[in-house]
Tab-separated table of C-alpha atoms in Angstrom:
chain	number	residue	atom	x	y	z
A	25	UNK	CA	0.179	-0.077	0.023
A	26	UNK	CA	2.862	2.432	0.860
A	27	UNK	CA	4.522	1.722	-2.469
A	28	UNK	CA	1.424	2.355	-4.304
A	29	UNK	CA	0.854	5.748	-2.526
A	30	UNK	CA	4.382	6.863	-3.392
A	31	UNK	CA	4.192	5.778	-6.855
A	32	UNK	CA	1.175	7.914	-7.308
A	33	UNK	CA	2.962	10.946	-5.701
A	34	UNK	CA	5.855	10.268	-8.141
A	35	UNK	CA	3.731	9.926	-11.022
A	36	UNK	CA	1.740	13.290	-10.260
A	37	UNK	CA	4.789	15.149	-9.793
A	38	UNK	CA	6.302	13.756	-13.203
A	39	UNK	CA	3.069	14.678	-15.082
A	40	UNK	CA	2.688	18.241	-13.387
A	41	UNK	CA	6.355	19.242	-13.922
A	42	UNK	CA	7.529	17.470	-17.026
A	43	UNK	CA	4.418	16.451	-18.916
A	44	UNK	CA	1.842	19.368	-18.729
A	45	UNK	CA	2.633	22.064	-21.300
A	46	UNK	CA	3.722	24.792	-18.749
A	47	UNK	CA	6.860	26.367	-19.071
A	48	UNK	CA	9.170	25.286	-16.148
A	49	UNK	CA	12.249	26.681	-14.838
A	50	UNK	CA	14.821	24.037	-15.451
A	51	UNK	CA	16.340	24.559	-11.717
A	52	UNK	CA	12.573	23.806	-10.586
A	53	UNK	CA	12.438	20.785	-12.638
A	54	UNK	CA	15.837	19.504	-11.407
A	55	UNK	CA	14.669	19.920	-7.626
A	56	UNK	CA	11.493	18.075	-8.544
A	57	UNK	CA	13.639	15.485	-10.237
A	58	UNK	CA	15.708	15.173	-7.052
A	59	UNK	CA	12.198	14.792	-4.993
A	60	UNK	CA	11.139	11.876	-7.473
A	61	UNK	CA	14.692	10.159	-7.206
A	62	UNK	CA	14.528	10.100	-3.185
A	63	UNK	CA	11.099	8.933	-3.216
A	64	UNK	CA	12.001	6.107	-5.505
A	65	UNK	CA	15.144	5.238	-3.369
A	66	UNK	CA	14.289	5.918	-0.045
A	67	UNK	CA	10.691	4.721	-0.343
A	68	UNK	CA	11.917	1.443	-2.187
A	69	UNK	CA	9.027	1.751	-4.583
A	70	UNK	CA	10.851	-0.551	-6.952
A	71	UNK	CA	14.035	-2.725	-6.621
A	72	UNK	CA	17.054	-0.380	-6.626
A	73	UNK	CA	18.220	-1.360	-10.098
A	74	UNK	CA	14.839	-0.684	-11.686
A	75	UNK	CA	14.694	2.585	-9.911
A	76	UNK	CA	18.055	3.439	-11.150
A	77	UNK	CA	17.028	2.684	-14.807
A	78	UNK	CA	13.989	4.913	-14.434
A	79	UNK	CA	16.413	7.658	-13.399
A	80	UNK	CA	18.404	7.176	-16.362
A	81	UNK	CA	15.270	7.462	-18.664
A	82	UNK	CA	14.231	10.684	-16.738
A	83	UNK	CA	17.596	12.374	-17.265
A	84	UNK	CA	17.690	11.055	-21.021
A	85	UNK	CA	14.325	12.539	-21.853
A	86	UNK	CA	14.558	15.908	-19.998
A	87	UNK	CA	18.205	16.798	-19.086
A	88	UNK	CA	20.712	14.980	-21.114
A	89	UNK	CA	20.885	13.017	-24.718
A	90	UNK	CA	20.725	9.389	-24.193
A	91	UNK	CA	24.344	9.256	-25.248
A	92	UNK	CA	25.337	11.675	-22.402
A	93	UNK	CA	23.554	9.587	-19.899
A	94	UNK	CA	25.522	6.395	-20.990
A	95	UNK	CA	28.988	8.252	-20.506
A	96	UNK	CA	27.972	8.076	-16.665
A	97	UNK	CA	27.649	4.339	-16.790
A	98	UNK	CA	31.011	4.011	-18.524
A	99	UNK	CA	32.763	6.342	-16.195
A	100	UNK	CA	36.065	5.094	-14.743
A	101	UNK	CA	34.833	5.290	-11.095
A	102	UNK	CA	31.760	3.060	-12.016
A	103	UNK	CA	34.257	0.385	-13.235
A	104	UNK	CA	36.487	0.801	-10.068
A	105	UNK	CA	33.326	-0.173	-8.071
A	106	UNK	CA	32.882	-3.040	-10.260
A	107	UNK	CA	36.564	-4.084	-9.744
A	108	UNK	CA	36.167	-3.685	-5.919
A	109	UNK	CA	33.382	-6.057	-5.633
A	110	UNK	CA	35.434	-8.668	-7.452
A	111	UNK	CA	38.635	-8.194	-5.499
A	112	UNK	CA	36.762	-8.144	-2.024
A	113	UNK	CA	34.687	-11.175	-2.654
A	114	UNK	CA	37.725	-13.071	-3.894
A	115	UNK	CA	39.538	-12.081	-0.673
A	116	UNK	CA	36.905	-13.277	1.345
A	117	UNK	CA	36.042	-16.308	-0.649
A	118	UNK	CA	39.732	-17.688	-0.602
A	119	UNK	CA	39.534	-17.814	3.249
A	120	UNK	CA	42.321	-15.412	3.666
A	121	UNK	CA	40.128	-12.771	5.254
A	122	UNK	CA	39.154	-15.178	7.976
A	123	UNK	CA	42.746	-16.305	8.724
A	124	UNK	CA	43.914	-12.696	8.843
A	125	UNK	CA	40.993	-11.462	11.033
A	126	UNK	CA	41.553	-14.232	13.612
A	127	UNK	CA	45.427	-13.945	13.558
A	128	UNK	CA	45.105	-10.098	14.474
A	129	UNK	CA	42.554	-10.581	17.108
A	130	UNK	CA	45.025	-12.861	18.633
A	131	UNK	CA	47.266	-10.286	19.221
A	132	UNK	CA	44.817	-8.994	22.109
A	133	UNK	CA	46.389	-11.802	24.354
A	134	UNK	CA	42.922	-12.393	25.537
A	135	UNK	CA	42.456	-9.081	27.501
A	136	UNK	CA	38.990	-7.423	26.888
A	137	UNK	CA	40.070	-3.887	26.340
A	138	UNK	CA	42.843	-4.992	24.301
A	139	UNK	CA	40.373	-7.009	22.085
A	140	UNK	CA	38.344	-3.990	21.493
A	141	UNK	CA	41.260	-1.826	20.480
A	142	UNK	CA	42.754	-4.778	18.260
A	143	UNK	CA	39.239	-5.066	16.685
A	144	UNK	CA	39.362	-1.438	15.724
A	145	UNK	CA	42.907	-1.884	14.254
A	146	UNK	CA	41.484	-4.976	12.296
A	147	UNK	CA	38.745	-2.783	10.763
A	148	UNK	CA	41.338	-0.374	9.421
A	149	UNK	CA	43.440	-3.249	7.958
A	150	UNK	CA	40.307	-4.690	6.238
A	151	UNK	CA	39.344	-1.257	5.079
A	152	UNK	CA	42.501	-1.656	2.689
A	153	UNK	CA	41.959	-5.079	1.757
A	154	UNK	CA	38.177	-5.494	1.391
A	155	UNK	CA	36.815	-2.380	-0.366
A	156	UNK	CA	33.245	-3.143	0.454
A	157	UNK	CA	31.643	-1.881	3.602
A	158	UNK	CA	28.939	-4.729	3.344
A	159	UNK	CA	31.626	-7.320	2.837
A	160	UNK	CA	33.724	-6.191	5.905
A	161	UNK	CA	30.484	-6.101	8.026
A	162	UNK	CA	29.500	-9.613	6.993
A	163	UNK	CA	33.037	-11.062	7.577
A	164	UNK	CA	33.531	-9.430	10.989
A	165	UNK	CA	30.034	-9.907	12.373
A	166	UNK	CA	30.369	-13.619	11.780
A	167	UNK	CA	33.759	-13.776	13.504
A	168	UNK	CA	33.008	-11.689	16.359
A	169	UNK	CA	29.593	-13.364	17.026
A	170	UNK	CA	31.205	-16.761	17.078
A	171	UNK	CA	33.757	-15.622	19.733
A	172	UNK	CA	31.113	-13.761	21.837
A	173	UNK	CA	28.683	-16.605	21.940
A	174	UNK	CA	31.499	-19.020	22.972
A	175	UNK	CA	32.562	-16.909	25.718
A	176	UNK	CA	29.226	-16.387	27.006
A	177	UNK	CA	28.939	-19.983	28.021
A	178	UNK	CA	31.487	-19.250	30.541
A	179	UNK	CA	31.344	-15.837	31.726
A	180	UNK	CA	29.510	-12.452	31.070
A	181	UNK	CA	30.380	-10.702	27.918
A	182	UNK	CA	27.469	-8.456	27.026
A	183	UNK	CA	29.264	-5.193	27.317
A	184	UNK	CA	31.997	-6.559	25.244
A	185	UNK	CA	29.593	-7.609	22.575
A	186	UNK	CA	28.174	-4.254	22.359
A	187	UNK	CA	31.366	-2.620	22.069
A	188	UNK	CA	32.450	-4.814	19.218
A	189	UNK	CA	29.377	-4.804	17.394
A	190	UNK	CA	28.617	-1.058	17.796
A	191	UNK	CA	32.274	-0.595	17.015
A	192	UNK	CA	31.614	-2.258	13.547
A	193	UNK	CA	28.661	-0.099	12.862
A	194	UNK	CA	30.475	3.177	13.445
A	195	UNK	CA	33.801	2.275	12.193
A	196	UNK	CA	33.350	0.244	9.113
A	197	UNK	CA	31.645	3.269	7.347
A	198	UNK	CA	34.195	5.596	8.535
A	199	UNK	CA	37.226	3.572	7.815
A	200	UNK	CA	35.709	3.289	4.372
A	201	UNK	CA	36.915	6.892	3.883
A	202	UNK	CA	40.464	5.946	5.089
A	203	UNK	CA	41.601	5.012	1.363
A	204	UNK	CA	40.191	5.948	-1.911
A	205	UNK	CA	39.228	2.505	-2.666
A	206	UNK	CA	37.347	1.956	0.705
A	207	UNK	CA	33.697	2.064	-0.190
A	208	UNK	CA	31.329	3.136	-2.844
A	209	UNK	CA	30.833	6.458	-1.260
A	210	UNK	CA	34.617	7.008	-1.103
A	211	UNK	CA	35.045	6.038	-4.794
A	212	UNK	CA	32.440	8.856	-5.699
A	213	UNK	CA	33.950	11.317	-3.356
A	214	UNK	CA	37.341	10.480	-4.849
A	215	UNK	CA	36.095	11.079	-8.424
A	216	UNK	CA	34.926	14.778	-7.393
A	217	UNK	CA	37.762	15.553	-5.203
A	218	UNK	CA	40.312	14.724	-7.530
A	219	UNK	CA	38.831	16.857	-10.144
A	220	UNK	CA	39.287	20.143	-7.753
A	221	UNK	CA	42.504	18.848	-6.365
A	222	UNK	CA	44.589	16.999	-9.108
A	223	UNK	CA	47.491	16.517	-6.837
A	224	UNK	CA	45.413	13.831	-4.801
A	225	UNK	CA	46.627	10.352	-5.187
A	226	UNK	CA	46.451	7.019	-3.232
A	227	UNK	CA	48.815	7.920	-0.561
A	228	UNK	CA	47.675	11.772	-0.401
A	229	UNK	CA	44.195	10.530	0.267
A	230	UNK	CA	45.534	8.465	3.340
A	231	UNK	CA	47.390	11.460	4.582
A	232	UNK	CA	44.367	13.914	4.069
A	233	UNK	CA	41.670	11.653	5.903
A	234	UNK	CA	43.849	9.211	7.870
A	235	UNK	CA	44.683	11.296	10.725
A	236	UNK	CA	41.217	12.528	11.880
A	237	UNK	CA	39.852	8.841	11.259
A	238	UNK	CA	42.607	7.403	13.623
A	239	UNK	CA	42.101	10.158	16.295
A	240	UNK	CA	38.576	9.362	16.437
A	241	UNK	CA	39.022	5.646	16.340
A	242	UNK	CA	41.067	6.149	19.590
A	243	UNK	CA	38.449	8.517	21.268
A	244	UNK	CA	35.913	5.769	20.210
A	245	UNK	CA	37.747	3.175	22.095
A	246	UNK	CA	37.834	5.349	25.191
A	247	UNK	CA	33.966	6.084	24.800
A	248	UNK	CA	33.206	2.243	24.776
A	249	UNK	CA	35.411	1.641	27.821
A	250	UNK	CA	33.491	4.276	29.725
A	251	UNK	CA	30.136	3.687	28.550
A	252	UNK	CA	30.172	-0.141	28.238
A	253	UNK	CA	32.912	-1.339	30.495
A	254	UNK	CA	34.074	-4.535	29.366
A	255	UNK	CA	33.768	-7.583	31.596
A	256	UNK	CA	36.903	-9.466	32.709
A	257	UNK	CA	37.220	-12.701	30.631
A	258	UNK	CA	39.371	-15.662	30.809
A	259	UNK	CA	42.204	-14.727	28.736
A	260	UNK	CA	43.407	-18.361	28.316
A	261	UNK	CA	39.912	-19.265	27.251
A	262	UNK	CA	39.720	-16.586	24.426
A	263	UNK	CA	43.153	-17.325	22.938
A	264	UNK	CA	41.998	-21.125	22.914
A	265	UNK	CA	38.868	-20.345	21.236
A	266	UNK	CA	40.907	-18.283	18.469
A	267	UNK	CA	43.509	-21.046	18.239
A	268	UNK	CA	40.779	-23.509	17.601
A	269	UNK	CA	39.225	-21.480	14.950
A	270	UNK	CA	42.451	-20.864	13.276
A	271	UNK	CA	43.272	-24.611	13.296
A	272	UNK	CA	39.790	-25.166	11.615
A	273	UNK	CA	41.120	-23.275	8.685
A	274	UNK	CA	44.057	-25.659	8.333
A	275	UNK	CA	47.284	-24.732	6.578
A	276	UNK	CA	47.570	-21.552	4.555
A	277	UNK	CA	46.057	-22.804	1.083
A	278	UNK	CA	47.426	-22.172	-2.488
A	279	UNK	CA	44.498	-20.088	-3.119
A	280	UNK	CA	45.095	-17.893	-0.125
A	281	UNK	CA	48.820	-17.565	-1.225
A	282	UNK	CA	47.723	-16.472	-4.566
A	283	UNK	CA	45.049	-13.955	-3.258
A	284	UNK	CA	47.776	-12.749	-0.853
A	285	UNK	CA	50.132	-11.933	-3.863
A	286	UNK	CA	47.359	-10.381	-6.168
A	287	UNK	CA	46.333	-8.071	-3.194
A	288	UNK	CA	49.858	-7.157	-2.418
A	289	UNK	CA	50.581	-6.486	-6.164
A	290	UNK	CA	47.331	-4.264	-6.508
A	291	UNK	CA	48.125	-2.411	-3.404
A	292	UNK	CA	51.703	-1.674	-4.433
A	293	UNK	CA	50.588	-0.242	-7.863
A	294	UNK	CA	47.828	1.878	-5.972
A	295	UNK	CA	50.393	3.281	-3.439
A	296	UNK	CA	52.827	4.155	-6.206
A	297	UNK	CA	50.211	5.603	-8.551
A	298	UNK	CA	52.055	9.103	-8.451
A	299	UNK	CA	55.153	7.305	-9.666
A	300	UNK	CA	53.785	5.262	-12.655
A	301	UNK	CA	50.904	7.338	-13.544
A	302	UNK	CA	48.157	4.494	-14.046
A	303	UNK	CA	44.718	5.522	-12.592
A	304	UNK	CA	43.337	3.807	-9.640
A	305	UNK	CA	40.323	2.523	-11.532
A	306	UNK	CA	42.726	1.002	-14.058
A	307	UNK	CA	44.881	-0.632	-11.534
A	308	UNK	CA	41.633	-2.035	-9.660
A	309	UNK	CA	40.339	-3.499	-13.024
A	310	UNK	CA	43.662	-5.228	-13.494
A	311	UNK	CA	43.578	-6.687	-9.956
A	312	UNK	CA	40.096	-7.928	-10.455
A	313	UNK	CA	41.240	-9.658	-13.713
A	314	UNK	CA	44.206	-11.125	-12.062
A	315	UNK	CA	41.790	-13.021	-9.554
A	316	UNK	CA	40.304	-14.922	-12.602
A	317	UNK	CA	43.305	-15.333	-14.780
A	318	UNK	CA	44.149	-18.941	-15.541
A	319	UNK	CA	47.009	-20.267	-13.290
A	320	UNK	CA	47.142	-17.146	-11.413
A	321	UNK	CA	43.580	-16.553	-10.124
A	322	UNK	CA	41.496	-18.051	-7.259
A	323	UNK	CA	38.264	-18.587	-9.160
A	324	UNK	CA	36.502	-18.661	-12.367
A	325	UNK	CA	34.325	-15.875	-13.944
A	326	UNK	CA	31.114	-17.873	-13.426
A	327	UNK	CA	31.748	-17.433	-9.707
A	328	UNK	CA	33.320	-13.772	-9.907
A	329	UNK	CA	30.315	-12.328	-11.830
A	330	UNK	CA	28.004	-13.465	-9.015
A	331	UNK	CA	29.953	-11.418	-6.542
A	332	UNK	CA	29.010	-8.035	-8.542
A	333	UNK	CA	26.059	-6.369	-6.845
A	334	UNK	CA	24.470	-4.999	-10.217
A	335	UNK	CA	21.786	-3.197	-8.299
A	336	UNK	CA	24.357	-1.081	-6.700
A	337	UNK	CA	26.453	-0.849	-9.866
A	338	UNK	CA	23.581	0.773	-11.605
A	339	UNK	CA	22.722	2.805	-8.504
A	340	UNK	CA	26.172	4.277	-8.298
A	341	UNK	CA	25.943	5.313	-11.962
A	342	UNK	CA	22.557	6.971	-11.435
A	343	UNK	CA	24.085	9.029	-8.524
A	344	UNK	CA	26.682	10.414	-10.847
A	345	UNK	CA	24.070	11.445	-13.172
A	346	UNK	CA	22.132	13.112	-10.106
A	347	UNK	CA	25.333	15.364	-9.525
A	348	UNK	CA	25.819	15.927	-13.336
A	349	UNK	CA	22.216	17.046	-13.545
A	350	UNK	CA	22.398	19.362	-10.552
A	351	UNK	CA	25.575	20.946	-11.844
A	352	UNK	CA	24.491	21.298	-15.506
A	353	UNK	CA	21.347	22.872	-14.718
A	354	UNK	CA	22.915	25.436	-12.546
A	355	UNK	CA	20.717	24.194	-9.492
A	356	UNK	CA	23.882	23.604	-7.380
A	357	UNK	CA	25.107	27.140	-7.967
A	358	UNK	CA	21.631	28.494	-7.342
A	359	UNK	CA	21.649	26.645	-3.960
A	360	UNK	CA	24.974	27.602	-2.960
A	361	UNK	CA	24.112	31.359	-3.961
A	362	UNK	CA	21.396	31.289	-1.335
A	363	UNK	CA	23.493	29.544	1.221
A	364	UNK	CA	26.294	31.977	0.432
A	365	UNK	CA	24.005	34.940	1.445
A	366	UNK	CA	23.613	33.304	4.808
A	367	UNK	CA	27.096	32.551	5.223
A	368	UNK	CA	28.993	35.471	3.761
A	369	UNK	CA	29.396	37.274	7.014
A	370	UNK	CA	30.600	34.298	9.057
A	371	UNK	CA	34.338	33.254	9.739
A	372	UNK	CA	35.660	30.124	7.831
A	373	UNK	CA	35.394	28.257	11.033
A	374	UNK	CA	31.816	29.112	11.709
A	375	UNK	CA	31.123	28.269	8.097
A	376	UNK	CA	32.296	24.738	8.348
A	377	UNK	CA	30.754	24.450	11.919
A	378	UNK	CA	27.307	25.311	10.346
A	379	UNK	CA	27.847	22.940	7.372
A	380	UNK	CA	29.103	20.045	9.277
A	381	UNK	CA	26.137	20.386	11.703
A	382	UNK	CA	23.778	20.660	8.814
A	383	UNK	CA	25.235	17.509	6.886
A	384	UNK	CA	25.248	15.564	10.372
A	385	UNK	CA	21.508	16.281	10.955
A	386	UNK	CA	20.466	15.639	7.311
A	387	UNK	CA	22.329	12.296	7.369
A	388	UNK	CA	19.791	11.152	9.858
A	389	UNK	CA	16.974	11.281	7.202
A	390	UNK	CA	18.999	9.568	4.546
A	391	UNK	CA	19.537	5.758	4.312
A	392	UNK	CA	21.851	5.656	1.501
A	393	UNK	CA	25.175	7.635	2.022
A	394	UNK	CA	26.078	7.696	-1.588
A	395	UNK	CA	22.663	9.309	-2.546
A	396	UNK	CA	23.090	11.595	0.131
A	397	UNK	CA	26.763	12.665	-0.688
A	398	UNK	CA	25.757	13.033	-4.485
A	399	UNK	CA	23.588	16.053	-3.221
A	400	UNK	CA	25.879	17.306	-0.411
A	401	UNK	CA	29.419	17.060	-2.097
A	402	UNK	CA	28.727	19.094	-5.252
A	403	UNK	CA	26.898	21.714	-3.179
A	404	UNK	CA	29.974	21.920	-0.789
A	405	UNK	CA	32.207	22.378	-3.863
A	406	UNK	CA	30.085	25.095	-5.401
A	407	UNK	CA	29.739	26.901	-2.148
A	408	UNK	CA	33.407	26.724	-1.594
A	409	UNK	CA	34.118	28.429	-4.991
A	410	UNK	CA	32.152	31.511	-3.852
A	411	UNK	CA	33.042	31.853	-0.283
A	412	UNK	CA	35.935	33.947	0.883
A	413	UNK	CA	38.535	32.471	3.195
A	414	UNK	CA	37.911	28.803	2.528
A	415	UNK	CA	38.622	26.564	-0.415
A	416	UNK	CA	36.031	24.306	-1.959
A	417	UNK	CA	38.623	21.230	-1.497
A	418	UNK	CA	38.668	21.790	2.182
A	419	UNK	CA	34.981	22.466	2.446
A	420	UNK	CA	34.100	19.365	0.612
A	421	UNK	CA	36.554	17.200	2.876
A	422	UNK	CA	34.511	18.419	6.113
A	423	UNK	CA	31.018	17.817	4.510
A	424	UNK	CA	32.428	14.224	3.180
A	425	UNK	CA	33.431	12.983	6.553
A	426	UNK	CA	30.284	14.471	8.200
A	427	UNK	CA	28.086	12.721	5.934
A	428	UNK	CA	29.528	9.283	6.187
A	429	UNK	CA	28.482	7.765	9.599
A	430	UNK	CA	25.059	7.161	11.037
A	431	UNK	CA	25.292	7.365	14.734
A	432	UNK	CA	21.729	7.080	15.981
A	433	UNK	CA	19.583	4.589	14.229
A	434	UNK	CA	19.923	1.210	12.647
A	435	UNK	CA	18.213	2.137	9.530
A	436	UNK	CA	20.843	4.496	8.533
A	437	UNK	CA	22.917	1.989	6.561
A	438	UNK	CA	22.953	-1.723	5.580
A	439	UNK	CA	26.121	-2.094	7.843
A	440	UNK	CA	23.890	-1.079	10.900
A	441	UNK	CA	21.272	-3.611	9.933
A	442	UNK	CA	23.813	-6.382	9.573
A	443	UNK	CA	25.483	-5.739	12.845
A	444	UNK	CA	22.160	-5.076	14.746
A	445	UNK	CA	20.720	-8.489	13.383
A	446	UNK	CA	23.074	-10.512	15.463
A	447	UNK	CA	21.293	-9.231	18.719
A	448	UNK	CA	24.273	-8.052	20.671
A	449	UNK	CA	23.083	-4.413	21.226
A	450	UNK	CA	19.812	-2.658	21.464
A	451	UNK	CA	18.604	0.453	19.616
A	452	UNK	CA	18.734	2.232	22.867
A	453	UNK	CA	22.351	1.271	23.268
A	454	UNK	CA	23.175	2.527	19.737
A	455	UNK	CA	21.455	6.023	20.522
A	456	UNK	CA	23.178	6.264	23.836
A	457	UNK	CA	26.749	5.777	22.546
A	458	UNK	CA	25.781	7.695	19.374
A	459	UNK	CA	25.100	10.954	21.241
A	460	UNK	CA	28.573	10.988	22.700
A	461	UNK	CA	30.212	9.688	19.434
A	462	UNK	CA	28.688	11.970	17.104
A	463	UNK	CA	29.996	14.871	19.320
A	464	UNK	CA	33.323	13.608	19.092
A	465	UNK	CA	33.229	13.005	15.487
A	466	UNK	CA	32.092	16.442	14.972
A	467	UNK	CA	34.965	17.894	17.069
A	468	UNK	CA	37.489	15.714	15.171
A	469	UNK	CA	36.254	17.142	11.925
A	470	UNK	CA	36.570	20.672	13.101
A	471	UNK	CA	40.057	19.985	14.653
A	472	UNK	CA	41.131	18.702	11.267
A	473	UNK	CA	39.953	21.919	9.546
A	474	UNK	CA	41.508	24.127	12.040
A	475	UNK	CA	44.850	22.559	12.692
A	476	UNK	CA	45.462	19.835	10.024
A	477	UNK	CA	43.880	20.670	6.644
């Protein structure tokens, strides 16, 4: 019933602003198109891929030519997303991700506080090796759930479970911004920020965003220890459980060794991008193809193609179209002009503060980070071009970080839903720690703007 009502609203909006023979300002049409798109996506009127195809039709008939629309599907960052699907799934499917995760968790030596800190370190490592937030969430939740349930048979571990699973909920999206290939939203941001900051390469990206993310991760560890004091656990028991799970994996297989080589080769090329000049998307496609290549690869094409989320693939392309439409029609410039009148007399610090708070509040209403950033990042860049005392690149950095995490509700991303489904924390727990964590995150962003960027 809900979908039918939303479909009627979408149809009426489309007829009123695009079909009826009234002269409409193209900026008004673009805003109405934005409303239609958000209703389709957020309201889940149709499956995501089909909604994205409808968006392509809308843009082809009213804003671009069909050929121009297709150029977004062929964009290099769209194919980088395609490549990361294959690379991350191959890494997990080979068994190497499980072995690496358990080996790193063993570094905690069985201490509960150290285990939380090591789990945070593990998320950072996986953000480099598994360029998919959902992939990282699925992997870590299964590993942590097995450990916590085994521990609970001998002693209490509820607070430890809350810290580990809420930590996944917050840190996976945030560490997805740690590297340029960390998540679909980061790949999108990378495509925009490199346009206005052409000197940005793989290592430069880590330098820009790594420091504030690491500082927040340390603060989050302290917050967890204070709000959810971890129970004292039997160190020998925890280490025994981890050893047992590593033993179950057996000796390192040939597939794992091959995958380790492919990942290492791909990462080296990404890191040395500014030396050899090959683009990150091109290197990503090379890495994806190596996972399938006879003798070198770890699986066959029939398996690899199933790892690609074609719905997200089309959705990602359509978000690029949304940004392009808002820019081409002058809508972003018009919105930034109105905001500029409000912010013109503010200091650069107050401007960033207002936009970070505005972005954080608006993020609550958006389930999909990528769709949200498709609106906010072009707006921040356009606004930075007209404001004095602050660059478009700096403003976009702050808005990008502010728009990634969802601190309060389980509906704010698929990662939240995956982590919550295991039952180790409640919505009240998430909101409670989210109030403190969101404040700390905003302070970190403002500190990065004032002292680091």
